[in-house]
Short mmCIF file of C-alpha atoms in Angstrom, two decimals:
data_model
loop_
_atom_site.label_atom_id
_atom_site.label_comp_id
_atom_site.label_asym_id
_atom_site.label_seq_id
_atom_site.Cartn_x
_atom_site.Cartn_y
_atom_site.Cartn_z
CA MET A 212 28.13 19.93 32.01
CA SER A 213 25.96 17.79 29.76
CA TYR A 214 23.45 15.39 31.31
CA PHE A 215 24.18 13.04 28.42
CA LYS A 216 24.44 9.34 29.53
CA GLY A 217 24.58 7.08 26.54
CA VAL A 218 22.77 5.79 23.42
CA LYS A 219 20.26 3.08 23.17
CA CYS A 220 17.69 1.51 20.73
CA ILE A 221 14.27 3.23 20.90
CA ARG A 222 12.47 -0.10 20.60
CA CYS A 223 14.39 -2.79 22.44
CA GLY A 224 16.65 -0.63 24.62
CA ARG A 225 19.86 -2.31 23.43
CA PRO A 226 22.91 -0.02 24.15
CA LEU A 227 24.92 1.21 21.25
CA GLY A 228 28.17 -0.56 22.03
CA ASP A 229 30.55 -0.72 19.17
CA ASP A 230 27.79 -0.46 16.45
CA PRO A 231 27.66 2.50 14.08
CA PHE A 232 25.08 4.82 15.55
CA TYR A 233 23.81 5.90 12.12
CA GLU A 234 22.76 2.38 10.89
CA GLY A 235 20.16 1.78 13.57
CA CYS A 236 19.79 -1.06 16.07
CA PRO A 237 21.34 -4.34 14.59
CA ALA A 238 19.16 -6.58 16.89
CA CYS A 239 15.99 -5.04 15.69
CA LYS A 240 17.22 -5.11 12.09
CA ALA A 241 17.80 -8.86 12.46
CA GLU A 242 14.09 -9.07 13.34
CA GLY A 243 13.20 -7.13 10.08
CA VAL A 244 12.50 -3.85 11.84
CA GLY A 245 14.50 -0.69 11.17
CA VAL A 246 14.81 1.27 14.37
CA ASN A 247 16.92 4.40 15.19
CA PHE A 248 19.08 4.75 18.23
CA THR A 249 18.26 7.60 20.64
CA THR A 250 20.30 9.43 23.34
CA THR A 251 19.73 9.10 26.99
CA TYR A 252 20.32 11.45 29.90
CA ASP A 253 20.59 11.40 33.69
CA LEU A 254 18.32 14.23 34.73
CA THR A 255 18.55 13.65 38.41
CA GLY A 256 18.55 17.14 39.91
CA ALA A 257 18.59 18.76 36.53
CA LYS A 258 17.06 22.24 36.14
CA LEU A 259 16.47 24.50 33.11
CA PRO A 260 19.11 27.08 32.70
CA GLY A 261 18.78 30.84 33.09
CA GLN A 262 18.70 33.29 30.24
CA ASN A 263 21.49 34.04 27.78
CA VAL A 264 23.94 31.41 29.01
CA GLN A 265 24.97 30.34 25.52
CA PRO A 266 24.26 31.53 22.00
CA GLY A 267 21.02 30.53 20.27
CA LEU A 268 19.68 27.13 21.17
CA PHE A 269 23.00 26.38 23.03
CA ARG A 270 21.35 27.87 26.08
CA TRP A 271 20.04 24.29 26.47
CA ARG A 272 23.39 22.55 25.72
CA GLU A 273 23.31 20.51 28.95
CA PHE A 274 20.44 18.62 27.24
CA TYR A 275 22.40 17.79 24.10
CA PRO A 276 24.92 14.88 23.64
CA LEU A 277 27.93 17.24 23.27
CA PRO A 278 31.34 17.27 24.99
CA ASP A 279 31.85 20.15 27.33
CA ASP A 280 34.76 21.47 25.23
CA ALA A 281 32.80 21.39 21.95
CA VAL A 282 32.59 25.03 20.61
CA PRO A 283 29.19 25.80 19.40
CA VAL A 284 28.52 26.18 15.69
CA SER A 285 25.72 28.82 15.99
CA ILE A 286 24.44 31.51 13.50
CA GLY A 287 21.47 32.68 15.54
CA GLU A 288 19.14 29.70 15.40
CA GLY A 289 16.32 29.20 17.86
CA ASN A 290 14.27 31.60 19.91
CA THR A 291 11.55 31.58 17.31
CA PRO A 292 8.11 33.23 17.98
CA LEU A 293 5.03 31.45 19.31
CA LEU A 294 2.12 33.25 17.76
CA LYS A 295 -1.52 32.94 18.63
CA LEU A 296 -3.81 32.86 15.56
CA GLU A 297 -7.04 34.49 16.52
CA ARG A 298 -8.57 34.79 13.07
CA LEU A 299 -7.43 31.31 11.75
CA GLY A 300 -8.29 29.68 14.99
CA GLU A 301 -11.85 30.90 14.72
CA LYS A 302 -12.19 29.62 11.23
CA LEU A 303 -10.81 26.13 12.21
CA GLY A 304 -12.81 25.95 15.49
CA ILE A 305 -9.76 25.97 17.78
CA GLU A 306 -10.05 28.66 20.36
CA ASN A 307 -6.46 28.60 21.46
CA LEU A 308 -4.39 28.01 18.25
CA TYR A 309 -0.70 28.85 18.16
CA VAL A 310 2.06 28.37 15.61
CA LYS A 311 5.69 27.96 16.33
CA ASP A 312 7.13 29.93 13.32
CA GLU A 313 10.40 28.11 12.52
CA SER A 314 10.79 30.07 9.24
CA ARG A 315 12.58 32.76 11.53
CA ASN A 316 15.63 30.59 11.76
CA PRO A 317 18.76 31.57 9.78
CA THR A 318 18.08 29.26 6.79
CA MET A 319 14.35 29.69 7.32
CA SER A 320 13.55 26.18 8.56
CA TYR A 321 13.69 24.16 11.84
CA LYS A 322 16.41 22.00 10.42
CA ASP A 323 18.85 24.57 11.70
CA ARG A 324 18.33 23.16 15.20
CA LEU A 325 19.46 19.65 14.20
CA CYS A 326 22.28 20.95 12.05
CA SER A 327 23.68 23.23 14.65
CA VAL A 328 24.00 20.45 17.16
CA ILE A 329 25.31 17.65 14.86
CA ILE A 330 27.84 19.92 13.09
CA THR A 331 29.11 21.15 16.45
CA LYS A 332 29.78 17.44 17.19
CA ALA A 333 31.20 16.74 13.69
CA ARG A 334 33.77 19.62 14.02
CA HIS A 335 34.69 18.62 17.50
CA ASP A 336 35.11 14.99 16.39
CA GLY A 337 37.50 16.11 13.58
CA VAL A 338 35.57 14.31 10.73
CA PRO A 339 36.83 15.35 7.22
CA ALA A 340 33.34 16.27 5.89
CA VAL A 341 29.56 16.14 6.45
CA THR A 342 27.10 14.66 4.03
CA MET A 343 23.41 14.09 3.70
CA ALA A 344 20.50 13.27 1.43
CA SER A 345 17.93 16.14 1.17
CA THR A 346 15.09 17.67 -0.77
CA GLY A 347 16.09 21.07 0.43
CA ASN A 348 15.55 22.42 3.99
CA HIS A 349 17.82 19.93 5.62
CA GLY A 350 20.37 20.35 3.00
CA ALA A 351 20.29 24.06 3.12
CA ALA A 352 20.70 24.00 6.91
CA ALA A 353 23.58 21.47 6.78
CA ALA A 354 25.40 23.63 4.10
CA ALA A 355 25.08 26.85 6.13
CA TYR A 356 26.23 25.32 9.41
CA ALA A 357 29.16 23.46 7.61
CA ALA A 358 30.08 26.82 6.10
CA ALA A 359 30.08 28.37 9.55
CA ALA A 360 32.20 25.54 10.91
CA GLY A 361 34.65 25.68 8.05
CA MET A 362 33.87 22.10 6.95
CA PRO A 363 33.19 20.59 3.50
CA CYS A 364 29.60 19.48 2.84
CA VAL A 365 28.31 17.18 0.10
CA ILE A 366 24.59 16.89 -0.48
CA PHE A 367 22.76 14.22 -2.53
CA THR A 368 19.32 15.19 -3.92
CA ILE A 369 16.82 14.23 -6.64
CA PRO A 370 15.78 15.77 -9.93
CA GLN A 371 12.23 16.86 -8.82
CA VAL A 372 13.60 19.23 -6.16
CA PRO A 373 12.73 22.90 -7.07
CA ASP A 374 15.73 24.92 -8.36
CA THR A 375 15.27 27.37 -5.55
CA MET A 376 16.17 24.63 -3.13
CA LYS A 377 19.25 23.57 -5.13
CA THR A 378 20.39 27.14 -5.49
CA LEU A 379 20.03 27.70 -1.65
CA MET A 380 22.20 24.62 -0.88
CA GLN A 381 24.83 25.61 -3.36
CA ALA A 382 24.88 29.29 -2.29
CA TYR A 383 26.07 28.18 1.20
CA GLY A 384 29.02 26.34 -0.49
CA ALA A 385 27.68 22.79 -0.53
CA LYS A 386 28.61 20.37 -3.33
CA VAL A 387 25.12 19.34 -4.50
CA ILE A 388 24.87 16.12 -6.53
CA VAL A 389 21.60 14.83 -8.20
CA THR A 390 20.98 11.06 -8.33
CA PRO A 391 18.05 9.44 -10.37
CA THR A 392 16.08 8.21 -7.31
CA SER A 393 15.81 8.77 -3.52
CA LEU A 394 17.27 5.33 -2.87
CA ASP A 395 20.24 6.19 -5.04
CA ARG A 396 21.05 9.07 -2.81
CA TRP A 397 21.19 6.83 0.24
CA THR A 398 23.37 4.29 -1.54
CA ILE A 399 26.20 6.68 -2.46
CA MET A 400 25.83 8.55 0.75
CA GLY A 401 26.30 5.33 2.66
CA GLN A 402 29.49 4.60 0.79
CA CYS A 403 30.85 8.02 1.63
CA VAL A 404 30.07 7.51 5.27
CA ARG A 405 31.58 3.91 5.49
CA GLU A 406 34.55 4.41 3.20
CA LEU A 407 35.52 8.09 3.73
CA GLY A 408 34.60 8.61 7.34
CA TRP A 409 32.15 11.45 6.59
CA MET A 410 29.59 12.34 9.27
CA PRO A 411 25.96 11.68 8.17
CA VAL A 412 23.69 14.61 8.94
CA SER A 413 20.56 12.77 7.65
CA GLY A 414 19.57 9.16 7.49
CA PHE A 415 20.42 6.92 4.71
CA MET A 416 19.09 3.44 5.78
CA SER A 417 16.31 1.70 3.82
CA PRO A 418 13.72 1.40 5.22
CA ALA A 419 14.24 4.79 6.89
CA ILE A 420 14.93 5.06 10.52
CA GLY A 421 15.43 8.84 10.84
CA SER A 422 18.48 11.10 10.99
CA ASN A 423 21.62 11.22 13.06
CA CYS A 424 20.40 10.56 16.70
CA TYR A 425 22.81 12.98 18.12
CA GLY A 426 21.44 15.83 16.03
CA ILE A 427 17.80 15.02 16.69
CA ASP A 428 18.21 16.30 20.21
CA GLY A 429 18.55 19.81 18.79
CA TYR A 430 14.76 19.74 18.35
CA LYS A 431 14.33 19.45 22.17
CA SER A 432 14.87 23.25 22.19
CA ILE A 433 11.41 23.70 20.52
CA ALA A 434 9.75 22.02 23.51
CA PHE A 435 11.71 24.12 25.99
CA GLU A 436 10.88 27.37 24.15
CA ILE A 437 7.21 26.54 23.91
CA TYR A 438 7.08 25.75 27.62
CA GLU A 439 8.64 29.19 28.50
CA GLN A 440 6.54 31.08 25.87
CA LEU A 441 3.29 29.76 27.39
CA GLY A 442 4.31 30.87 30.79
CA ASN A 443 5.97 27.71 32.00
CA ALA A 444 3.19 25.53 30.74
CA ALA A 445 2.64 23.07 27.97
CA PRO A 446 -0.09 23.07 25.36
CA ASP A 447 -2.53 20.14 25.11
CA PHE A 448 -1.45 19.36 21.54
CA ILE A 449 1.72 19.80 19.42
CA SER A 450 1.31 19.12 15.77
CA VAL A 451 4.47 18.49 13.73
CA PRO A 452 4.91 17.69 9.99
CA ALA A 453 6.15 14.13 9.88
CA CYS A 454 8.07 12.04 7.40
CA TYR A 455 10.97 10.39 9.08
CA SER A 456 9.73 12.30 12.21
CA ASP A 457 13.07 13.69 13.51
CA GLY A 458 11.30 16.90 14.51
CA LEU A 459 8.30 15.17 15.90
CA TYR A 460 10.43 12.79 18.10
CA GLY A 461 12.98 15.39 19.13
CA THR A 462 10.24 17.81 20.31
CA TYR A 463 8.56 14.99 22.19
CA LYS A 464 11.85 14.13 23.88
CA GLY A 465 12.09 17.71 25.07
CA MET A 466 8.62 17.59 26.65
CA ALA A 467 9.46 14.21 28.19
CA ASP A 468 12.57 15.88 29.72
CA LEU A 469 10.30 18.50 31.32
CA VAL A 470 8.21 15.82 32.78
CA GLU A 471 11.18 13.88 34.12
CA MET A 472 12.52 17.06 35.80
CA GLY A 473 9.11 17.80 37.37
CA TYR A 474 8.14 20.87 35.31
CA LEU A 475 5.17 19.11 33.79
CA GLU A 476 2.83 16.39 34.91
CA LYS A 477 2.59 14.85 31.50
CA VAL A 478 3.67 15.44 27.87
CA PRO A 479 1.22 17.00 25.41
CA GLN A 480 -0.53 14.89 22.84
CA PHE A 481 1.68 14.82 19.73
CA VAL A 482 0.15 14.86 16.31
CA GLY A 483 2.05 13.52 13.35
CA ALA A 484 0.99 15.49 10.25
CA GLU A 485 1.58 13.45 7.10
CA VAL A 486 0.87 13.26 3.42
CA PHE A 487 0.24 9.55 2.68
CA GLY A 488 -0.80 8.38 6.12
CA SER A 489 1.78 5.59 7.20
CA LEU A 490 1.68 6.77 10.83
CA GLU A 491 -2.12 7.12 10.79
CA GLN A 492 -2.71 3.73 9.12
CA THR A 493 -0.16 1.88 11.23
CA ILE A 494 -1.76 3.23 14.45
CA ALA A 495 -5.36 2.60 13.12
CA ALA A 496 -4.48 -1.09 12.22
CA GLY A 497 -2.92 -1.61 15.65
CA GLU A 498 0.33 -2.76 13.99
CA GLU A 499 3.64 -2.53 15.93
CA ASN A 500 5.91 -1.72 13.05
CA PRO A 501 5.80 1.03 10.43
CA LYS A 502 3.29 0.25 7.65
CA VAL A 503 4.17 0.86 3.98
CA VAL A 504 1.39 2.83 2.13
CA PRO A 505 1.19 3.95 -1.51
CA SER A 506 3.00 7.16 -2.15
CA ASP A 507 3.76 9.50 -5.06
CA TRP A 508 5.19 12.98 -5.67
CA SER A 509 3.45 15.71 -3.63
CA ILE A 510 3.70 19.51 -3.35
CA SER A 511 4.63 18.65 0.28
CA PHE A 512 7.74 16.96 -1.13
CA SER A 513 9.80 17.29 1.97
CA ILE A 514 7.51 14.91 3.86
CA ALA A 515 6.27 12.79 1.03
CA ASN A 516 7.13 9.24 1.98
CA GLY A 517 5.18 5.99 2.07
CA GLN A 518 6.57 4.58 5.33
CA CYS A 519 6.93 6.22 8.69
CA THR A 520 9.59 5.50 11.30
CA TRP A 521 9.62 3.73 14.64
CA GLN A 522 10.59 7.06 16.30
CA GLY A 523 7.49 8.75 14.89
CA LEU A 524 5.31 6.00 16.20
CA GLU A 525 6.97 6.23 19.56
CA ALA A 526 6.21 9.92 19.94
CA VAL A 527 2.54 9.59 19.00
CA ARG A 528 1.90 6.41 20.89
CA LYS A 529 3.72 7.46 24.10
CA SER A 530 1.91 10.81 24.19
CA GLY A 531 -1.55 9.31 23.48
CA GLY A 532 -1.54 11.46 20.36
CA TYR A 533 -2.80 11.16 16.72
CA ALA A 534 -1.71 11.17 13.12
CA ARG A 535 -3.63 12.71 10.29
CA SER A 536 -2.82 13.09 6.59
CA SER A 537 -3.54 15.81 4.05
CA ASN A 538 -3.80 15.80 0.27
CA ASP A 539 -2.38 18.54 -1.95
CA LYS A 540 -5.57 20.55 -2.21
CA GLU A 541 -6.02 20.64 1.54
CA THR A 542 -2.49 21.66 1.95
CA MET A 543 -2.61 24.46 -0.64
CA ASP A 544 -5.94 25.73 0.67
CA MET A 545 -4.40 25.92 4.18
CA GLN A 546 -1.22 27.64 2.91
CA LEU A 547 -3.27 30.42 1.32
CA LEU A 548 -5.74 30.70 4.18
CA LEU A 549 -2.87 31.12 6.70
CA ALA A 550 -1.16 33.74 4.54
CA SER A 551 -4.27 35.67 3.91
CA THR A 552 -5.74 35.58 7.42
CA GLU A 553 -2.58 35.88 9.55
CA GLY A 554 0.15 37.21 7.23
CA ILE A 555 2.36 34.07 7.54
CA TYR A 556 3.55 32.44 4.30
CA ALA A 557 4.63 28.99 5.26
CA GLU A 558 5.97 26.04 3.18
CA ALA A 559 3.38 23.63 1.88
CA SER A 560 4.70 20.78 4.01
CA SER A 561 4.67 23.08 7.04
CA VAL A 562 0.93 23.78 6.99
CA THR A 563 0.06 20.01 7.07
CA SER A 564 0.46 20.56 10.90
CA LEU A 565 -2.51 22.95 10.66
CA VAL A 566 -4.58 20.65 8.46
CA ALA A 567 -4.07 17.82 10.97
CA LEU A 568 -5.24 20.03 13.88
CA ALA A 569 -8.25 21.22 11.82
CA LYS A 570 -9.26 17.63 11.24
CA LEU A 571 -8.98 16.76 14.90
CA ALA A 572 -11.08 19.83 15.76
CA LYS A 573 -13.70 18.81 13.38
CA GLU A 574 -13.68 15.29 14.90
CA GLY A 575 -14.19 16.72 18.33
CA LYS A 576 -10.71 15.58 19.53
CA ILE A 577 -9.83 19.02 20.51
CA ALA A 578 -12.00 20.34 23.35
CA PRO A 579 -13.02 24.03 23.76
CA GLY A 580 -10.33 25.90 25.60
CA GLN A 581 -7.53 23.42 24.95
CA LYS A 582 -4.30 24.84 23.56
CA ALA A 583 -2.85 23.55 20.24
CA VAL A 584 0.46 24.40 18.75
CA ALA A 585 1.33 23.73 15.13
CA VAL A 586 4.98 23.79 14.22
CA LEU A 587 5.52 25.63 10.89
CA THR A 588 8.75 24.11 9.85
CA SER A 589 9.76 26.39 6.90
CA THR A 590 8.85 29.35 4.75
CA GLY A 591 6.81 29.31 1.47
CA LEU A 592 9.63 31.21 -0.19
CA LYS A 593 11.45 27.90 -0.53
CA ASP A 594 8.98 26.97 -3.33
CA PRO A 595 7.01 30.02 -4.52
CA ALA A 596 6.39 28.46 -8.04
CA THR A 597 3.98 25.93 -6.55
CA THR A 598 2.03 28.66 -4.82
CA ARG A 599 2.01 30.73 -7.99
CA GLU A 600 0.16 27.94 -9.77
CA HIS A 601 -2.82 28.28 -7.36
CA LEU A 602 -3.10 32.04 -7.68
CA PRO A 603 -4.79 34.20 -10.39
CA ALA A 604 -2.64 35.86 -13.05
CA VAL A 605 -1.56 39.39 -11.99
CA PRO A 606 -3.41 41.81 -14.33
CA THR A 607 -1.78 44.69 -16.14
CA ILE A 608 -3.89 47.88 -16.64
CA ASN A 609 -3.66 51.41 -17.85
CA PRO A 610 -4.12 54.00 -14.99
CA THR A 611 -7.87 54.45 -15.26
CA MET A 612 -10.55 53.68 -12.83
CA ASP A 613 -12.63 51.75 -15.38
CA GLU A 614 -9.69 49.34 -16.07
CA LEU A 615 -9.01 49.13 -12.32
CA ARG A 616 -12.59 48.09 -11.64
CA ALA A 617 -12.54 45.58 -14.49
CA ALA A 618 -9.29 44.04 -13.32
CA LEU A 619 -10.38 43.72 -9.64
CA LYS A 620 -13.66 42.08 -10.72
CA ASP A 621 -12.15 39.77 -13.30
CA SER A 622 -9.12 38.65 -11.45
CA TYR A 623 -10.12 38.89 -7.87
CA GLY A 624 -13.89 38.96 -7.81
CA VAL A 625 -13.84 42.29 -6.00
CA THR A 626 -16.26 45.13 -6.88
CA ILE A 627 -15.55 48.71 -6.01
#
């Protein structure tokens, strides 16, 4: 039986009532602040479940806002590895560096966790279709889980999204539509939600508040898995790529659940890894509400936004954490360093979590012996063309040792 109790505003605590859960708190909106709702639970006497109770991340279903008779929409998500990075950790000055490799999920990103939960709810609620705005990972996950649920899925995206991402979304059966701008996606998506009764899988409010608050709880499973994988303990830091901060906030909620149940004394310090620094600058300025900062296109396009969300600030502030940003060069350098030292090819936006930890280590914020986990949200195979631009051309040779020596030296700087 689910421990789910209700829904309230993250900022002011106002209960949901008859308001649409996907449009954020109307009381805060009236004050000029966009704030998402969040689910609440009664964890009195709650315990973590045993092994293999439900498929995938539904092992933790008591901690999701799902009716007891909702049949899980699962295609094997969750249970991703937590890997210690000895060589990279030494280079970055972090003795105990780990990554949670979410590229091992069915659609190769951590968005599967959110989509599995929310599409389970959508099918149970009998909605006619699901819809969302996405630059790729979220859309691919929604399309795959909608296919598994036998539900129509319509995704709105933008022209700059790589063809690989569009192909992936369409391959799962989604109807993918391109609009001129990001805001245009939200405009038409909102009309579909309000006029057609479609279930929103992502957010569509401006300014952004985050995604469907029911689905965000799917990310709590990341916290539960990390806790078990570290021998029933928590790391000192968890770094998560952050734009609208669904994953950051959902993972924070999972750790907060563990504290409330008595498994942990405190939550880890959460690190929001950004591109343009809205979280970082908002916190540095001591401002209460999300700050707008200059933004542009980035190779980390899935987290390239100029304004953070209240839920992201909540996770960082409540945990006593940090936010750090990374530019395209830092990101690409880290992507190639991770791949060449540890054999993990992660998406550009994913490795911002490592860039942020590297900066904190350099600043002396991570003490020797402390454990830090970087969440790698997706695989580099989602956008190999960008990586290709930062690699030397592959030489073609005749099968002679002289030509091999010349090619290795000219292309790779290697002498044999």
